[in-house]
Amino acid sequence: MGFISGNPPLTRPDATFAVPTEIKYGIGKVGNLTVELQLAPDLAERTRLAVFTDAGVAAAGLLDVVRQAFADSDYTIVAVMDDVPAESDTEYVKRAAARLNEAQVSLIVAVGGGSVMDTAKISAVIAAYGGEASEYEGGFMVPGPITPILAIPTTVGTGSEVTLAAVVKDNVQRRKLTIASPFLFPRMAILDPNMVATLPAKLVAWTGFDALTHAIEAYSCVEREPISAALALSAIELIADNLEAAVREPGPTEARAKMQYAATMAAMAFSNSPVGAVHAIAHSVGALFGVHHGLSNSIALPFVMEFNLPAVATYYAAVARAMGIADTGQSTEALATAAIAAVRELKQRCGVPMQYREVGVPTDADTAAAITDLTLEDICLSFNPVKGEREDILALVMRTL
Ligand SMILES: [Fe+2]
């Protein structure tokens, strides 16, 4: 029996695992960007750059770090989108797409968290193929390649630097659109601990819980894939060991560097072994009330684990072992329950709220119904190990409020 995983049964007779993104990591890697591009034959001549980022990243001086990396080189920044909203939307990606075409951009540099990287991906799709983001919703709707993306994450959670997915808010329908396509994998990801050194403590905590959610959902979803499962378990162990220290201490610390790796590994996992009900609820609350994605996930996570526990106790028992809970011969169910308690304890130590009411979401019946309706439409729900009727999902949503 595997020490951590317990060698749980395979759930799929066949599967695909793919992450084509080249990953470079180390302190100061961003300073070497032009060298990294020169070493990549398909990128070396792509000298017209667009940079996507947001106001917080720019204010932290990280946009300047990237500009500096390209100064006095053959690479020219011909477009800058430095105001990507925290909840990026379908209007923004249309404007950005037009800008990419006007400036004849040949390489996109995305410097930021999930919203920035996802906005870069979807803008590149519209720049290449036109239309609206909603036309590409779902899986495999992007018809072909897009302008290559160099992704530089500045958080420790989203993992969009190595995924085939992108999420954007539909302004008209007030819901999140998820687009998944092999053409959305960034070409290269740069993990530089200097880029998360000044990340505020609460964003380390929220994005760290996004990564933990990716790992736990990928490890226990209905399309569970074994290579992803191994990555997910390692990510869970790294997060359990390092998130609290990463929250407490700024700087390019070992804890923050390990959280970067964990987030990327968890994302490699969920790109091949999809997330479930936590993300479906988190997307819905995010679309209706603007709650940060990682924060929203962190609130829904333990409640969804309780909901799923009867179907996936074996997997949650492995999560418990990865989180450092001693296996002293207790039952699988007892270990699985201990995993949920460990998630709540880690939240407490990192100062993360337990229910949506603490972040301003109303608790009335209409709110619960509206969140439930959106959750039922979210593609992620279809990968959750427990299905449930509308009344079951409504009851689950009400517990999170
Ligand atoms: Fe996520």
Short mmCIF file of C-alpha atoms and ligand atoms in Angstrom, two decimals:
data_model
loop_
_atom_site.label_atom_id
_atom_site.label_comp_id
_atom_site.label_asym_id
_atom_site.label_seq_id
_atom_site.Cartn_x
_atom_site.Cartn_y
_atom_site.Cartn_z
CA MET A 1 0.00 0.00 0.00
CA GLY A 2 1.28 3.45 -0.88
CA PHE A 3 2.31 5.38 2.20
CA ILE A 4 0.40 8.52 1.28
CA SER A 5 -2.07 7.59 -1.41
CA GLY A 6 -3.08 4.14 -0.19
CA ASN A 7 -3.04 3.19 -3.90
CA PRO A 8 -6.68 4.07 -4.51
CA PRO A 9 -8.42 2.35 -7.43
CA LEU A 10 -8.22 3.67 -10.99
CA THR A 11 -11.44 5.36 -12.05
CA ARG A 12 -10.80 5.56 -15.80
CA PRO A 13 -9.60 2.76 -18.06
CA ASP A 14 -7.93 5.27 -20.39
CA ALA A 15 -7.06 8.96 -20.29
CA THR A 16 -4.81 11.67 -21.69
CA PHE A 17 -2.30 13.68 -19.68
CA ALA A 18 -0.83 16.71 -21.46
CA VAL A 19 0.88 19.90 -20.35
CA PRO A 20 2.89 21.31 -23.28
CA THR A 21 3.96 24.43 -21.39
CA GLU A 22 7.69 24.80 -20.80
CA ILE A 23 8.22 25.74 -17.14
CA LYS A 24 11.26 27.76 -16.02
CA TYR A 25 11.78 28.53 -12.38
CA GLY A 26 14.19 30.22 -10.02
CA ILE A 27 14.87 33.53 -8.32
CA GLY A 28 15.63 36.24 -10.90
CA LYS A 29 14.36 34.24 -13.91
CA VAL A 30 12.34 37.23 -15.15
CA GLY A 31 15.58 39.19 -15.54
CA ASN A 32 16.67 36.52 -18.05
CA LEU A 33 13.57 36.61 -20.22
CA THR A 34 15.29 37.61 -23.44
CA VAL A 35 17.78 34.75 -23.05
CA GLU A 36 14.95 32.29 -22.46
CA LEU A 37 13.17 33.55 -25.59
CA GLN A 38 16.33 33.35 -27.67
CA LEU A 39 16.75 29.73 -26.59
CA ALA A 40 13.29 28.87 -27.93
CA PRO A 41 13.45 28.61 -31.74
CA ASP A 42 9.72 29.24 -32.17
CA LEU A 43 9.76 32.35 -29.97
CA ALA A 44 13.12 33.96 -30.76
CA GLU A 45 11.81 36.01 -33.71
CA ARG A 46 8.55 37.04 -32.04
CA THR A 47 9.68 40.51 -31.12
CA ARG A 48 6.41 42.51 -30.97
CA LEU A 49 5.16 42.08 -27.44
CA ALA A 50 1.89 42.86 -25.69
CA VAL A 51 1.93 42.92 -21.90
CA PHE A 52 -1.22 42.15 -19.91
CA THR A 53 -1.26 43.03 -16.22
CA ASP A 54 -3.41 44.73 -13.58
CA ALA A 55 -3.19 47.88 -11.53
CA GLY A 56 -2.02 46.08 -8.36
CA VAL A 57 0.83 44.31 -10.15
CA ALA A 58 1.87 47.56 -11.85
CA ALA A 59 1.75 49.44 -8.50
CA ALA A 60 3.96 46.77 -6.91
CA GLY A 61 6.64 47.61 -9.49
CA LEU A 62 6.45 44.22 -11.21
CA LEU A 63 5.50 45.67 -14.61
CA ASP A 64 8.69 47.73 -14.41
CA VAL A 65 10.68 44.55 -13.73
CA VAL A 66 9.30 43.06 -16.94
CA ARG A 67 9.86 46.26 -18.95
CA GLN A 68 13.43 46.32 -17.67
CA ALA A 69 13.96 42.74 -18.80
CA PHE A 70 13.20 43.75 -22.40
CA ALA A 71 15.04 47.10 -22.36
CA ASP A 72 17.97 47.32 -24.79
CA SER A 73 16.90 44.13 -26.57
CA ASP A 74 15.40 43.21 -29.93
CA TYR A 75 12.02 42.83 -28.23
CA THR A 76 9.63 45.80 -28.28
CA ILE A 77 6.57 46.21 -26.09
CA VAL A 78 4.02 47.53 -28.61
CA ALA A 79 0.88 47.23 -26.47
CA VAL A 80 0.25 47.38 -22.72
CA MET A 81 -3.04 46.37 -21.08
CA ASP A 82 -2.26 47.31 -17.49
CA ASP A 83 -5.80 47.66 -16.17
CA VAL A 84 -7.19 44.12 -16.40
CA PRO A 85 -10.05 44.02 -13.84
CA ALA A 86 -10.03 41.54 -10.94
CA GLU A 87 -13.23 40.12 -12.44
CA SER A 88 -12.34 40.47 -16.09
CA ASP A 89 -15.26 40.53 -18.51
CA THR A 90 -16.38 39.98 -22.08
CA GLU A 91 -16.15 43.68 -22.96
CA TYR A 92 -12.55 43.96 -21.80
CA VAL A 93 -11.38 40.96 -23.83
CA LYS A 94 -12.98 42.39 -26.98
CA ARG A 95 -11.17 45.70 -26.53
CA ALA A 96 -7.88 43.95 -25.79
CA ALA A 97 -8.28 41.70 -28.84
CA ALA A 98 -8.67 44.74 -31.09
CA ARG A 99 -5.54 46.22 -29.56
CA LEU A 100 -3.56 43.01 -30.23
CA ASN A 101 -4.50 43.15 -33.90
CA GLU A 102 -3.87 46.90 -34.31
CA ALA A 103 -0.40 46.56 -32.81
CA GLN A 104 0.41 43.37 -34.78
CA VAL A 105 1.51 41.59 -31.64
CA SER A 106 3.52 38.39 -32.09
CA LEU A 107 4.02 37.35 -28.43
CA ILE A 108 1.83 37.97 -25.38
CA VAL A 109 3.39 38.40 -21.93
CA ALA A 110 0.84 37.92 -19.13
CA VAL A 111 2.07 39.19 -15.76
CA GLY A 112 -0.45 38.60 -13.00
CA GLY A 113 -2.93 36.24 -11.43
CA GLY A 114 -5.75 34.24 -12.94
CA SER A 115 -7.76 37.14 -14.26
CA VAL A 116 -4.78 38.59 -16.13
CA MET A 117 -3.67 35.27 -17.65
CA ASP A 118 -7.22 34.22 -18.56
CA THR A 119 -7.88 37.63 -20.11
CA ALA A 120 -4.73 37.28 -22.21
CA LYS A 121 -5.83 33.83 -23.40
CA ILE A 122 -9.37 34.82 -24.37
CA SER A 123 -8.24 38.12 -25.95
CA ALA A 124 -5.81 36.13 -28.11
CA VAL A 125 -8.63 33.80 -29.21
CA ILE A 126 -10.86 36.70 -30.26
CA ALA A 127 -7.92 38.46 -31.93
CA ALA A 128 -7.27 35.35 -34.02
CA TYR A 129 -10.82 34.18 -34.78
CA GLY A 130 -13.16 37.14 -34.04
CA GLY A 131 -16.61 37.00 -32.48
CA GLU A 132 -17.57 36.95 -28.80
CA ALA A 133 -16.08 35.02 -25.88
CA SER A 134 -19.38 33.15 -25.47
CA GLU A 135 -18.92 31.54 -28.91
CA TYR A 136 -15.94 29.60 -27.54
CA GLU A 137 -17.55 28.50 -24.25
CA GLY A 138 -17.11 24.88 -23.22
CA GLY A 139 -14.51 22.39 -24.40
CA PHE A 140 -12.65 22.28 -27.71
CA MET A 141 -14.47 25.26 -29.30
CA VAL A 142 -11.30 27.23 -30.13
CA PRO A 143 -10.58 26.41 -33.79
CA GLY A 144 -6.78 26.68 -33.85
CA PRO A 145 -3.58 28.17 -32.44
CA ILE A 146 -3.39 31.62 -30.87
CA THR A 147 -0.50 34.06 -30.43
CA PRO A 148 1.92 32.34 -28.00
CA ILE A 149 1.68 33.39 -24.36
CA LEU A 150 4.54 33.78 -21.92
CA ALA A 151 2.93 33.56 -18.47
CA ILE A 152 4.51 35.08 -15.37
CA PRO A 153 2.31 34.36 -12.34
CA THR A 154 2.30 36.88 -9.49
CA THR A 155 0.07 34.85 -7.18
CA VAL A 156 0.40 31.38 -5.66
CA GLY A 157 -2.87 29.86 -6.78
CA THR A 158 -4.51 30.14 -10.14
CA GLY A 159 -2.11 28.01 -12.12
CA SER A 160 -3.44 29.41 -15.40
CA GLU A 161 0.19 29.48 -16.55
CA VAL A 162 -0.06 25.72 -17.22
CA THR A 163 -3.73 25.13 -17.95
CA LEU A 164 -5.94 24.83 -20.98
CA ALA A 165 -8.73 26.80 -19.32
CA ALA A 166 -9.75 30.42 -19.03
CA VAL A 167 -12.68 32.03 -17.24
CA VAL A 168 -14.25 35.41 -17.94
CA LYS A 169 -17.40 37.11 -16.70
CA ASP A 170 -20.24 37.54 -19.17
CA ASN A 171 -21.48 41.11 -18.60
CA VAL A 172 -24.87 40.51 -20.17
CA GLN A 173 -25.78 37.24 -18.48
CA ARG A 174 -23.92 37.94 -15.19
CA ARG A 175 -22.26 34.56 -15.09
CA LYS A 176 -18.78 33.12 -15.64
CA LEU A 177 -17.88 31.58 -18.99
CA THR A 178 -15.33 28.76 -18.94
CA ILE A 179 -13.39 28.13 -22.14
CA ALA A 180 -11.20 25.03 -22.30
CA SER A 181 -9.02 24.15 -25.28
CA PRO A 182 -5.55 22.66 -25.83
CA PHE A 183 -4.78 25.87 -27.76
CA LEU A 184 -5.02 27.86 -24.51
CA PHE A 185 -1.95 26.35 -22.84
CA PRO A 186 0.65 29.13 -22.47
CA ARG A 187 3.81 28.38 -24.45
CA MET A 188 6.11 29.14 -21.50
CA ALA A 189 5.69 29.80 -17.76
CA ILE A 190 8.21 31.64 -15.60
CA LEU A 191 8.04 30.96 -11.85
CA ASP A 192 10.20 33.60 -10.18
CA PRO A 193 9.79 33.94 -6.37
CA ASN A 194 10.68 37.63 -6.71
CA MET A 195 7.32 38.06 -8.46
CA VAL A 196 5.38 36.90 -5.36
CA ALA A 197 7.67 38.49 -2.75
CA THR A 198 5.39 41.49 -2.16
CA LEU A 199 2.06 39.70 -2.62
CA PRO A 200 -0.15 40.84 0.30
CA ALA A 201 -0.75 38.20 2.99
CA LYS A 202 -4.46 37.87 2.31
CA LEU A 203 -3.84 37.24 -1.40
CA VAL A 204 -1.25 34.60 -0.54
CA ALA A 205 -3.90 32.94 1.62
CA TRP A 206 -6.76 33.23 -0.88
CA THR A 207 -4.78 32.15 -3.93
CA GLY A 208 -3.09 29.40 -1.89
CA PHE A 209 -6.53 28.00 -1.08
CA ASP A 210 -7.40 28.18 -4.78
CA ALA A 211 -4.40 25.90 -5.38
CA LEU A 212 -5.43 23.57 -2.55
CA THR A 213 -8.93 23.42 -4.04
CA HIS A 214 -7.51 22.58 -7.48
CA ALA A 215 -5.50 19.73 -5.97
CA ILE A 216 -8.29 18.26 -3.82
CA GLU A 217 -10.91 18.52 -6.58
CA ALA A 218 -8.57 17.09 -9.24
CA TYR A 219 -7.66 14.23 -6.90
CA SER A 220 -11.28 13.25 -6.29
CA CYS A 221 -13.23 14.16 -9.46
CA VAL A 222 -15.16 11.71 -11.63
CA GLU A 223 -12.57 12.00 -14.41
CA ARG A 224 -9.70 11.38 -12.01
CA GLU A 225 -6.47 10.69 -13.90
CA PRO A 226 -3.52 8.99 -12.15
CA ILE A 227 -0.61 11.24 -13.23
CA SER A 228 -2.68 14.25 -12.19
CA ALA A 229 -3.44 12.50 -8.91
CA ALA A 230 0.28 12.21 -8.11
CA LEU A 231 0.84 15.90 -8.85
CA ALA A 232 -2.21 16.82 -6.77
CA LEU A 233 -1.02 14.87 -3.72
CA SER A 234 2.43 16.47 -3.85
CA ALA A 235 0.81 19.88 -4.17
CA ILE A 236 -1.43 19.20 -1.15
CA GLU A 237 1.63 18.21 0.92
CA LEU A 238 3.55 21.34 -0.15
CA ILE A 239 0.58 23.60 0.60
CA ALA A 240 -0.06 22.04 4.02
CA ASP A 241 3.61 22.51 4.89
CA ASN A 242 4.15 26.01 3.48
CA LEU A 243 1.00 28.08 3.12
CA GLU A 244 0.90 29.47 6.66
CA ALA A 245 4.58 30.50 6.52
CA ALA A 246 4.07 32.00 3.06
CA VAL A 247 1.15 34.06 4.40
CA ARG A 248 3.08 35.28 7.44
CA GLU A 249 6.39 36.24 5.85
CA PRO A 250 6.83 38.36 2.70
CA GLY A 251 9.88 38.14 0.47
CA PRO A 252 11.18 35.61 -2.05
CA THR A 253 11.12 33.03 0.74
CA GLU A 254 11.39 29.27 0.45
CA ALA A 255 7.78 28.97 1.60
CA ARG A 256 6.55 31.30 -1.17
CA ALA A 257 8.74 29.55 -3.76
CA LYS A 258 7.30 26.18 -2.71
CA MET A 259 3.78 27.60 -2.93
CA GLN A 260 4.55 28.67 -6.52
CA TYR A 261 5.55 25.11 -7.42
CA ALA A 262 2.55 23.72 -5.57
CA ALA A 263 0.15 26.02 -7.43
CA THR A 264 1.65 25.08 -10.79
CA MET A 265 1.57 21.35 -9.97
CA ALA A 266 -2.04 21.57 -8.78
CA ALA A 267 -2.92 23.33 -12.02
CA MET A 268 -1.18 20.70 -14.15
CA ALA A 269 -3.38 18.23 -12.29
CA PHE A 270 -6.70 20.02 -12.79
CA SER A 271 -5.95 20.74 -16.42
CA ASN A 272 -6.15 16.97 -16.94
CA SER A 273 -8.43 15.91 -14.10
CA PRO A 274 -11.09 18.59 -13.76
CA VAL A 275 -12.33 20.53 -10.74
CA GLY A 276 -15.85 20.13 -9.36
CA ALA A 277 -18.57 21.63 -7.18
CA VAL A 278 -16.30 23.96 -5.17
CA HIS A 279 -15.41 25.79 -8.36
CA ALA A 280 -19.02 25.69 -9.62
CA ILE A 281 -20.23 27.42 -6.43
CA ALA A 282 -17.22 29.77 -6.28
CA HIS A 283 -17.74 30.88 -9.90
CA SER A 284 -21.42 31.59 -9.14
CA VAL A 285 -20.75 33.62 -5.99
CA GLY A 286 -17.95 35.43 -7.82
CA ALA A 287 -20.22 36.34 -10.73
CA LEU A 288 -23.09 37.54 -8.51
CA PHE A 289 -21.18 39.29 -5.71
CA GLY A 290 -17.64 39.88 -7.00
CA VAL A 291 -16.04 37.68 -4.33
CA HIS A 292 -12.37 36.92 -5.14
CA HIS A 293 -12.04 33.49 -6.80
CA GLY A 294 -9.60 32.02 -4.28
CA LEU A 295 -11.52 33.41 -1.30
CA SER A 296 -14.75 32.06 -2.77
CA ASN A 297 -13.21 28.60 -3.21
CA SER A 298 -11.75 28.62 0.29
CA ILE A 299 -15.23 29.17 1.76
CA ALA A 300 -17.00 26.49 -0.29
CA LEU A 301 -14.21 23.87 -0.01
CA PRO A 302 -14.90 22.21 3.40
CA PHE A 303 -18.67 22.22 2.85
CA VAL A 304 -18.33 20.53 -0.54
CA MET A 305 -15.89 18.01 0.98
CA GLU A 306 -18.56 17.12 3.57
CA PHE A 307 -21.10 16.79 0.73
CA ASN A 308 -18.77 14.54 -1.29
CA LEU A 309 -17.34 12.48 1.57
CA PRO A 310 -19.62 9.42 1.26
CA ALA A 311 -18.47 8.90 -2.36
CA VAL A 312 -14.75 9.66 -2.04
CA ALA A 313 -13.66 8.77 1.51
CA THR A 314 -10.69 6.78 0.13
CA TYR A 315 -9.42 9.83 -1.71
CA TYR A 316 -9.96 12.21 1.19
CA ALA A 317 -8.10 9.76 3.44
CA ALA A 318 -5.10 10.21 1.11
CA VAL A 319 -5.60 13.98 1.31
CA ALA A 320 -5.44 13.65 5.12
CA ARG A 321 -2.14 11.73 4.96
CA ALA A 322 -0.71 14.31 2.54
CA MET A 323 -1.70 17.03 5.01
CA GLY A 324 0.34 15.31 7.69
CA ILE A 325 -2.37 13.51 9.65
CA ALA A 326 -0.96 10.33 11.14
CA ASP A 327 -2.54 7.12 9.92
CA THR A 328 -2.85 5.17 13.16
CA GLY A 329 -5.16 2.51 11.83
CA GLN A 330 -8.35 4.56 12.12
CA SER A 331 -11.12 3.91 9.58
CA THR A 332 -10.98 5.40 6.09
CA GLU A 333 -14.02 7.53 6.99
CA ALA A 334 -12.31 8.85 10.13
CA LEU A 335 -9.21 9.83 8.16
CA ALA A 336 -11.35 11.44 5.46
CA THR A 337 -13.22 13.45 8.08
CA ALA A 338 -9.88 14.50 9.58
CA ALA A 339 -8.90 15.92 6.16
CA ILE A 340 -11.88 18.25 6.27
CA ALA A 341 -10.99 19.34 9.81
CA ALA A 342 -7.39 19.93 8.66
CA VAL A 343 -8.61 22.19 5.83
CA ARG A 344 -10.66 24.23 8.35
CA GLU A 345 -7.68 24.45 10.74
CA LEU A 346 -5.39 25.65 7.95
CA LYS A 347 -7.98 28.27 7.01
CA GLN A 348 -8.08 29.45 10.62
CA ARG A 349 -4.29 29.70 10.82
CA CYS A 350 -4.25 31.71 7.57
CA GLY A 351 -7.07 34.04 8.64
CA VAL A 352 -9.54 32.97 5.94
CA PRO A 353 -13.33 33.43 6.49
CA MET A 354 -15.52 30.36 6.99
CA GLN A 355 -18.84 31.48 5.45
CA TYR A 356 -19.94 33.80 2.66
CA ARG A 357 -21.86 36.06 5.09
CA GLU A 358 -18.46 37.19 6.45
CA VAL A 359 -17.60 38.67 3.04
CA GLY A 360 -20.90 40.45 2.47
CA VAL A 361 -22.97 37.83 0.66
CA PRO A 362 -26.65 37.91 1.79
CA THR A 363 -28.06 34.78 3.45
CA ASP A 364 -31.67 35.01 2.26
CA ALA A 365 -33.54 32.37 0.25
CA ASP A 366 -33.47 34.36 -3.01
CA THR A 367 -29.68 34.63 -2.86
CA ALA A 368 -29.34 30.90 -2.19
CA ALA A 369 -31.63 30.15 -5.13
CA ALA A 370 -29.74 32.46 -7.48
CA ILE A 371 -26.36 30.91 -6.54
CA THR A 372 -27.83 27.42 -6.94
CA ASP A 373 -29.24 28.17 -10.40
CA LEU A 374 -25.84 29.37 -11.64
CA THR A 375 -24.05 26.47 -9.95
CA LEU A 376 -26.27 23.96 -11.76
CA GLU A 377 -25.32 25.55 -15.10
CA ASP A 378 -21.56 25.55 -14.39
CA ILE A 379 -19.61 22.98 -16.39
CA CYS A 380 -17.43 22.14 -13.35
CA LEU A 381 -20.40 20.64 -11.51
CA SER A 382 -20.51 17.79 -14.02
CA PHE A 383 -17.13 16.54 -12.75
CA ASN A 384 -18.11 16.50 -9.08
CA PRO A 385 -18.13 13.01 -7.56
CA VAL A 386 -21.60 13.48 -6.04
CA LYS A 387 -24.32 14.67 -8.39
CA GLY A 388 -27.39 15.50 -6.29
CA GLU A 389 -30.71 17.02 -7.26
CA ARG A 390 -31.39 20.76 -7.23
CA GLU A 391 -32.60 20.56 -3.61
CA ASP A 392 -29.33 18.89 -2.56
CA ILE A 393 -27.23 21.61 -4.20
CA LEU A 394 -29.49 24.28 -2.70
CA ALA A 395 -29.01 22.79 0.77
CA LEU A 396 -25.24 22.70 0.19
CA VAL A 397 -25.21 26.34 -0.96
CA MET A 398 -27.23 27.38 2.11
CA ARG A 399 -24.65 25.80 4.41
CA THR A 400 -21.92 27.93 2.81
CA LEU A 401 -23.77 31.26 3.32
FE FE B 1 -9.50 27.95 -9.30
#
